[in-house]
Amino acid sequence: MNIDEKYIRRCLQLAALGRGFTAPNPMVGAVVVHNGLIIGEGYHRKYGEAHAEVNAIASVRDESLLRESTLYVNLEPCAHYGKTPPCAELIVKKALKRVVIGHIDPFGKVSGRGAEILRQAGIEVVSGVLEEECKELNKRYLTYIQHKRPYVILKWACSSDGFMDRLREEGDGQRPFRFSNDFTQMLVHKLRAEEAAIMVGKRTMLLDKPQLNVRFWSGNDPLKTTADSRLPLSEQLSALRGQKIQSLIVEGGAKLLNSFLNEELWDEIQVEIAPFILGEGVPAPRPKGILKNIEKCENSFIFHYLNASKP
């Protein structure tokens, strides 16, 4: 690992501290280095508040050192006025010597303009350092910007023989079969706290009346939404994007989940397989994509898949 990669990795650590609070903005961390020592660092804490570069520069005690310092940031500094002034202009004003960027921001009002402002001011700019790792951290933001829809996570739990519930009808008094143990239930609520919205089908809402909150974790409850059978899924995703929803968990029944799978409107799948055999019931969807990893959670397993055909 070279020096630039070392400090960009630190930016990623800082950026991740804003998870669940920065959307629809990206997660960004920044580090100021002078003569091989970190003299300032910061991250974007919450949407509408100061950006990472502002917090990092403000944390430097001796501002005279900035002229001989390098600023590291995992995403290109912004070049437009939004909730806050452009970070690129602040960097120019403080006359930093060098700026190292993880990757260029695809957002139309930035997209290379931030880096160009710095270069025009005589600041050395290096970009593309740990680019894939930086993109992975902000995959929700990138999907929102580039594909014009929220990042979609399909999630379900099933028995080891492939059923996700008993056969039930409204009013029969049966509750859904619980596959999750206490630990995996906590992980579900952690996931909800990190994503912007959650969708279920009308049948799931009628039969189960799920709370869809984060009562077993800390953080904000996701926006609850119910699938509308009168609209194609792409229209519903577009409507959510219009509400600045950057990510969506789909916890619906098999019909809704299969619709997302068949239309390739998904990015990630999480399947919990519990050590139970139902013998019959509602068949679980068949996961697609690339198996990323498998987690063992007490006596259950969680399989993580990524969409290999995502454009």
CSV table of C-alpha atoms in Angstrom, one decimal:
chain,number,residue,atom,x,y,z
A,1,MET,CA,0.0,0.0,0.0
A,2,ASN,CA,1.5,3.4,-1.0
A,3,ILE,CA,1.1,6.6,1.0
A,4,ASP,CA,-1.9,7.9,-1.0
A,5,GLU,CA,-3.8,4.6,-0.6
A,6,LYS,CA,-3.1,4.7,3.1
A,7,TYR,CA,-4.8,8.0,3.6
A,8,ILE,CA,-7.6,7.4,1.2
A,9,ARG,CA,-8.3,4.2,3.3
A,10,ARG,CA,-8.5,6.5,6.3
A,11,CYS,CA,-11.0,8.7,4.4
A,12,LEU,CA,-13.2,5.6,3.8
A,13,GLN,CA,-13.1,4.8,7.6
A,14,LEU,CA,-14.2,8.3,8.4
A,15,ALA,CA,-16.8,8.4,5.7
A,16,ALA,CA,-18.5,5.2,6.9
A,17,LEU,CA,-19.3,7.0,10.2
A,18,GLY,CA,-22.0,8.9,8.4
A,19,ARG,CA,-23.8,5.8,7.2
A,20,GLY,CA,-27.6,6.2,7.5
A,21,PHE,CA,-27.4,10.0,8.0
A,22,THR,CA,-26.0,11.6,4.8
A,23,ALA,CA,-28.5,10.4,2.1
A,24,PRO,CA,-29.3,11.6,-0.5
A,25,ASN,CA,-25.7,12.9,-0.2
A,26,PRO,CA,-22.8,10.5,-0.4
A,27,MET,CA,-20.6,9.4,2.5
A,28,VAL,CA,-17.4,11.3,2.4
A,29,GLY,CA,-14.3,11.5,4.7
A,30,ALA,CA,-11.4,13.8,4.4
A,31,VAL,CA,-7.8,13.9,5.8
A,32,VAL,CA,-5.3,16.7,5.9
A,33,VAL,CA,-1.6,15.5,5.9
A,34,HIS,CA,1.5,17.7,6.5
A,35,ASN,CA,5.0,16.1,6.3
A,36,GLY,CA,3.6,12.6,6.8
A,37,LEU,CA,1.4,13.5,9.8
A,38,ILE,CA,-2.3,13.8,9.9
A,39,ILE,CA,-3.1,17.4,11.1
A,40,GLY,CA,-6.8,17.4,10.5
A,41,GLU,CA,-9.7,15.1,9.5
A,42,GLY,CA,-13.4,15.1,9.3
A,43,TYR,CA,-16.4,13.5,7.6
A,44,HIS,CA,-19.9,14.5,6.4
A,45,ARG,CA,-22.0,13.8,9.4
A,46,LYS,CA,-25.5,14.6,8.3
A,47,TYR,CA,-27.4,15.7,5.2
A,48,GLY,CA,-27.6,19.5,5.2
A,49,GLU,CA,-24.5,19.9,7.5
A,50,ALA,CA,-20.9,20.8,6.6
A,51,HIS,CA,-19.1,18.5,4.2
A,52,ALA,CA,-16.1,16.4,5.0
A,53,GLU,CA,-13.5,18.8,3.5
A,54,VAL,CA,-14.9,21.7,5.6
A,55,ASN,CA,-14.8,19.7,8.8
A,56,ALA,CA,-11.3,18.4,8.1
A,57,ILE,CA,-9.8,21.9,7.3
A,58,ALA,CA,-11.6,23.4,10.3
A,59,SER,CA,-9.9,20.8,12.6
A,60,VAL,CA,-6.4,22.0,11.6
A,61,ARG,CA,-5.0,24.0,14.5
A,62,ASP,CA,-2.3,25.8,12.6
A,63,GLU,CA,-3.9,27.1,9.4
A,64,SER,CA,-0.5,28.2,8.0
A,65,LEU,CA,0.4,24.5,7.5
A,66,LEU,CA,-2.3,24.1,4.9
A,67,ARG,CA,-0.2,25.6,2.1
A,68,GLU,CA,2.3,22.7,2.4
A,69,SER,CA,-0.4,20.0,3.0
A,70,THR,CA,-2.2,17.4,1.0
A,71,LEU,CA,-6.0,16.9,1.3
A,72,TYR,CA,-7.2,13.4,0.9
A,73,VAL,CA,-10.9,12.8,0.1
A,74,ASN,CA,-12.7,9.7,-1.1
A,75,LEU,CA,-15.0,11.6,-3.5
A,76,GLU,CA,-14.4,14.7,-5.7
A,77,PRO,CA,-15.0,18.0,-3.8
A,78,CYS,CA,-18.2,19.6,-4.8
A,79,ALA,CA,-18.2,22.5,-7.2
A,80,HIS,CA,-21.7,23.9,-6.8
A,81,TYR,CA,-23.9,25.7,-4.3
A,82,GLY,CA,-26.4,23.4,-2.6
A,83,LYS,CA,-27.1,23.2,1.1
A,84,THR,CA,-23.5,24.4,1.6
A,85,PRO,CA,-21.0,26.4,-0.5
A,86,PRO,CA,-18.6,24.6,-2.9
A,87,CYS,CA,-15.8,22.7,-1.1
A,88,ALA,CA,-13.5,23.2,-4.2
A,89,GLU,CA,-13.6,27.0,-3.6
A,90,LEU,CA,-12.8,26.5,0.1
A,91,ILE,CA,-9.7,24.4,-0.8
A,92,VAL,CA,-8.6,27.0,-3.3
A,93,LYS,CA,-9.1,29.8,-0.7
A,94,LYS,CA,-7.0,27.9,1.9
A,95,ALA,CA,-4.3,27.2,-0.8
A,96,LEU,CA,-3.7,23.6,-0.2
A,97,LYS,CA,-0.7,22.2,-2.1
A,98,ARG,CA,-2.2,18.9,-3.3
A,99,VAL,CA,-5.5,17.0,-3.4
A,100,VAL,CA,-5.9,13.3,-3.7
A,101,ILE,CA,-9.3,12.0,-4.8
A,102,GLY,CA,-10.7,8.5,-4.6
A,103,HIS,CA,-13.0,8.9,-7.6
A,104,ILE,CA,-14.7,11.6,-9.6
A,105,ASP,CA,-18.3,12.5,-8.7
A,106,PRO,CA,-20.8,11.5,-11.5
A,107,PHE,CA,-23.3,14.1,-10.3
A,108,GLY,CA,-23.8,16.5,-13.2
A,109,LYS,CA,-23.1,19.7,-11.2
A,110,VAL,CA,-19.8,18.3,-10.1
A,111,SER,CA,-18.5,15.6,-12.5
A,112,GLY,CA,-14.9,16.7,-13.0
A,113,ARG,CA,-15.6,20.4,-12.3
A,114,GLY,CA,-14.4,20.3,-8.7
A,115,ALA,CA,-11.1,18.8,-9.8
A,116,GLU,CA,-10.8,21.3,-12.6
A,117,ILE,CA,-11.3,24.3,-10.3
A,118,LEU,CA,-8.4,23.0,-8.2
A,119,ARG,CA,-6.2,22.5,-11.2
A,120,GLN,CA,-6.9,25.9,-12.5
A,121,ALA,CA,-5.8,27.3,-9.2
A,122,GLY,CA,-2.5,25.6,-9.5
A,123,ILE,CA,-3.3,22.8,-7.0
A,124,GLU,CA,-1.9,19.3,-7.9
A,125,VAL,CA,-4.7,16.9,-8.3
A,126,VAL,CA,-4.5,13.1,-8.3
A,127,SER,CA,-7.6,11.0,-8.8
A,128,GLY,CA,-8.6,7.3,-9.0
A,129,VAL,CA,-6.9,6.1,-5.8
A,130,LEU,CA,-8.6,3.0,-4.4
A,131,GLU,CA,-11.4,3.9,-6.9
A,132,GLU,CA,-13.3,0.6,-6.6
A,133,GLU,CA,-13.3,0.6,-2.8
A,134,CYS,CA,-14.5,4.2,-2.9
A,135,LYS,CA,-17.3,3.4,-5.3
A,136,GLU,CA,-18.3,0.4,-3.2
A,137,LEU,CA,-18.8,2.6,-0.2
A,138,ASN,CA,-21.1,4.9,-2.1
A,139,LYS,CA,-22.9,2.4,-4.3
A,140,ARG,CA,-26.3,3.7,-3.2
A,141,TYR,CA,-25.4,7.2,-4.1
A,142,LEU,CA,-23.9,6.1,-7.5
A,143,THR,CA,-27.0,4.0,-8.4
A,144,TYR,CA,-29.3,7.0,-7.5
A,145,ILE,CA,-27.3,9.3,-9.7
A,146,GLN,CA,-26.3,7.1,-12.6
A,147,HIS,CA,-29.3,4.7,-12.9
A,148,LYS,CA,-32.0,7.2,-11.8
A,149,ARG,CA,-33.5,4.9,-9.1
A,150,PRO,CA,-32.8,3.8,-5.5
A,151,TYR,CA,-30.3,1.1,-4.8
A,152,VAL,CA,-32.5,-2.0,-4.3
A,153,ILE,CA,-31.9,-4.7,-1.7
A,154,LEU,CA,-34.1,-7.8,-1.9
A,155,LYS,CA,-34.4,-9.6,1.4
A,156,TRP,CA,-36.2,-12.7,2.5
A,157,ALA,CA,-35.9,-15.6,5.0
A,158,CYS,CA,-36.8,-19.2,4.3
A,159,SER,CA,-36.6,-22.8,5.5
A,160,SER,CA,-33.8,-25.1,4.6
A,161,ASP,CA,-36.2,-26.8,2.2
A,162,GLY,CA,-37.0,-23.5,0.4
A,163,PHE,CA,-40.3,-22.2,1.7
A,164,MET,CA,-40.7,-18.7,3.0
A,165,ASP,CA,-44.1,-19.2,4.8
A,166,ARG,CA,-47.0,-21.5,5.4
A,167,LEU,CA,-49.9,-21.3,3.1
A,168,ARG,CA,-52.2,-18.7,4.7
A,169,GLU,CA,-55.3,-16.7,3.9
A,170,GLU,CA,-56.5,-13.4,5.3
A,171,GLY,CA,-58.5,-14.0,8.5
A,172,ASP,CA,-57.2,-17.5,9.2
A,173,GLY,CA,-55.5,-16.2,12.4
A,174,GLN,CA,-52.1,-17.6,11.5
A,175,ARG,CA,-49.0,-15.5,12.0
A,176,PRO,CA,-46.1,-15.7,9.6
A,177,PHE,CA,-43.6,-18.4,10.4
A,178,ARG,CA,-40.6,-16.9,12.2
A,179,PHE,CA,-37.3,-18.0,10.6
A,180,SER,CA,-35.0,-15.3,12.2
A,181,ASN,CA,-33.3,-15.9,15.5
A,182,ASP,CA,-32.7,-13.0,17.9
A,183,PHE,CA,-29.3,-12.2,16.3
A,184,THR,CA,-30.5,-12.2,12.7
A,185,GLN,CA,-33.5,-10.2,13.7
A,186,MET,CA,-31.2,-7.6,15.1
A,187,LEU,CA,-29.2,-7.6,11.8
A,188,VAL,CA,-32.5,-7.0,9.9
A,189,HIS,CA,-33.2,-3.9,12.0
A,190,LYS,CA,-29.6,-2.7,11.6
A,191,LEU,CA,-30.1,-2.9,7.8
A,192,ARG,CA,-33.4,-1.0,8.1
A,193,ALA,CA,-31.6,1.8,10.0
A,194,GLU,CA,-29.0,2.1,7.2
A,195,GLU,CA,-31.5,2.3,4.3
A,196,ALA,CA,-33.9,5.0,3.3
A,197,ALA,CA,-37.1,3.1,2.6
A,198,ILE,CA,-38.7,-0.3,2.9
A,199,MET,CA,-41.4,-1.9,0.6
A,200,VAL,CA,-43.8,-4.8,1.1
A,201,GLY,CA,-46.7,-6.1,-1.0
A,202,LYS,CA,-50.3,-5.4,-0.1
A,203,ARG,CA,-50.9,-9.0,0.8
A,204,THR,CA,-48.0,-9.0,3.3
A,205,MET,CA,-49.4,-5.7,4.8
A,206,LEU,CA,-52.9,-7.2,5.1
A,207,LEU,CA,-51.9,-10.6,6.5
A,208,ASP,CA,-48.9,-9.6,8.8
A,209,LYS,CA,-49.4,-5.9,9.5
A,210,PRO,CA,-45.6,-5.6,9.9
A,211,GLN,CA,-44.2,-2.7,11.9
A,212,LEU,CA,-41.1,-2.3,9.6
A,213,ASN,CA,-39.2,-0.3,12.2
A,214,VAL,CA,-35.8,-0.5,13.9
A,215,ARG,CA,-37.0,-1.3,17.4
A,216,PHE,CA,-34.1,-3.8,17.9
A,217,TRP,CA,-31.4,-1.3,16.7
A,218,SER,CA,-30.7,2.4,16.9
A,219,GLY,CA,-31.3,4.9,14.1
A,220,ASN,CA,-34.1,6.2,12.0
A,221,ASP,CA,-37.0,4.1,10.8
A,222,PRO,CA,-37.1,3.7,7.0
A,223,LEU,CA,-39.9,5.2,5.0
A,224,LYS,CA,-42.7,2.5,4.7
A,225,THR,CA,-44.1,2.0,1.3
A,226,THR,CA,-46.5,-0.6,-0.2
A,227,ALA,CA,-46.2,-1.9,-3.8
A,228,ASP,CA,-48.8,-0.5,-6.1
A,229,SER,CA,-50.1,-3.1,-8.6
A,230,ARG,CA,-51.4,-0.4,-10.9
A,231,LEU,CA,-47.9,0.8,-11.7
A,232,PRO,CA,-44.9,-0.9,-13.2
A,233,LEU,CA,-42.0,-1.3,-10.7
A,234,SER,CA,-39.8,1.1,-12.6
A,235,GLU,CA,-42.4,3.8,-12.2
A,236,GLN,CA,-42.5,3.2,-8.4
A,237,LEU,CA,-38.8,3.3,-8.2
A,238,SER,CA,-38.8,6.6,-10.2
A,239,ALA,CA,-41.4,8.0,-7.8
A,240,LEU,CA,-39.2,7.1,-4.8
A,241,ARG,CA,-36.2,8.7,-6.4
A,242,GLY,CA,-38.3,11.8,-6.8
A,243,GLN,CA,-38.7,11.8,-3.0
A,244,LYS,CA,-34.9,11.7,-2.7
A,245,ILE,CA,-35.0,8.1,-1.6
A,246,GLN,CA,-31.5,6.7,-2.2
A,247,SER,CA,-32.0,3.1,-1.2
A,248,LEU,CA,-34.8,0.6,-0.8
A,249,ILE,CA,-35.2,-2.7,1.0
A,250,VAL,CA,-37.9,-5.0,-0.5
A,251,GLU,CA,-39.2,-7.4,2.2
A,252,GLY,CA,-42.4,-8.3,0.4
A,253,GLY,CA,-43.8,-11.7,-0.3
A,254,ALA,CA,-42.7,-14.1,-3.1
A,255,LYS,CA,-44.8,-12.4,-5.8
A,256,LEU,CA,-43.3,-9.0,-5.2
A,257,LEU,CA,-39.7,-10.3,-4.8
A,258,ASN,CA,-40.0,-12.3,-8.0
A,259,SER,CA,-41.2,-9.2,-9.9
A,260,PHE,CA,-38.1,-7.3,-8.9
A,261,LEU,CA,-35.9,-10.3,-9.9
A,262,ASN,CA,-37.6,-10.9,-13.3
A,263,GLU,CA,-37.4,-7.2,-14.2
A,264,GLU,CA,-33.7,-7.0,-13.1
A,265,LEU,CA,-34.6,-4.1,-10.9
A,266,TRP,CA,-32.3,-5.1,-8.0
A,267,ASP,CA,-28.7,-4.6,-6.9
A,268,GLU,CA,-28.3,-6.9,-3.9
A,269,ILE,CA,-30.0,-9.9,-2.3
A,270,GLN,CA,-29.8,-11.1,1.3
A,271,VAL,CA,-31.3,-14.5,2.0
A,272,GLU,CA,-31.5,-16.0,5.5
A,273,ILE,CA,-31.8,-19.7,5.5
A,274,ALA,CA,-33.0,-21.1,8.8
A,275,PRO,CA,-32.4,-24.7,10.1
A,276,PHE,CA,-36.1,-25.7,9.7
A,277,ILE,CA,-38.0,-27.9,7.3
A,278,LEU,CA,-41.6,-26.8,6.5
A,279,GLY,CA,-42.3,-29.5,3.9
A,280,GLU,CA,-44.8,-27.3,2.1
A,281,GLY,CA,-45.8,-23.7,1.9
A,282,VAL,CA,-45.0,-20.6,-0.2
A,283,PRO,CA,-41.9,-21.3,-2.3
A,284,ALA,CA,-39.1,-18.8,-1.8
A,285,PRO,CA,-37.7,-17.0,-4.9
A,286,ARG,CA,-34.5,-18.4,-6.5
A,287,PRO,CA,-31.6,-16.0,-5.9
A,288,LYS,CA,-29.7,-14.7,-8.9
A,289,GLY,CA,-26.4,-13.0,-9.4
A,290,ILE,CA,-23.0,-13.6,-7.9
A,291,LEU,CA,-22.7,-15.1,-4.5
A,292,LYS,CA,-20.6,-12.5,-2.6
A,293,ASN,CA,-20.3,-14.2,0.8
A,294,ILE,CA,-22.0,-16.3,3.4
A,295,GLU,CA,-22.4,-15.4,7.1
A,296,LYS,CA,-23.1,-17.9,9.8
A,297,CYS,CA,-25.4,-16.4,12.4
A,298,GLU,CA,-25.9,-18.8,15.3
A,299,ASN,CA,-27.7,-21.7,13.6
A,300,SER,CA,-28.7,-19.8,10.5
A,301,PHE,CA,-26.8,-18.7,7.3
A,302,ILE,CA,-27.2,-15.4,5.4
A,303,PHE,CA,-26.3,-15.5,1.7
A,304,HIS,CA,-25.4,-12.3,0.0
A,305,TYR,CA,-25.7,-11.9,-3.8
A,306,LEU,CA,-24.8,-9.1,-6.2
A,307,ASN,CA,-26.4,-8.3,-9.5
A,308,ALA,CA,-23.9,-9.3,-12.2
A,309,SER,CA,-26.0,-7.9,-15.0
A,310,LYS,CA,-26.4,-4.4,-13.6
A,311,PRO,CA,-25.5,-2.0,-16.4
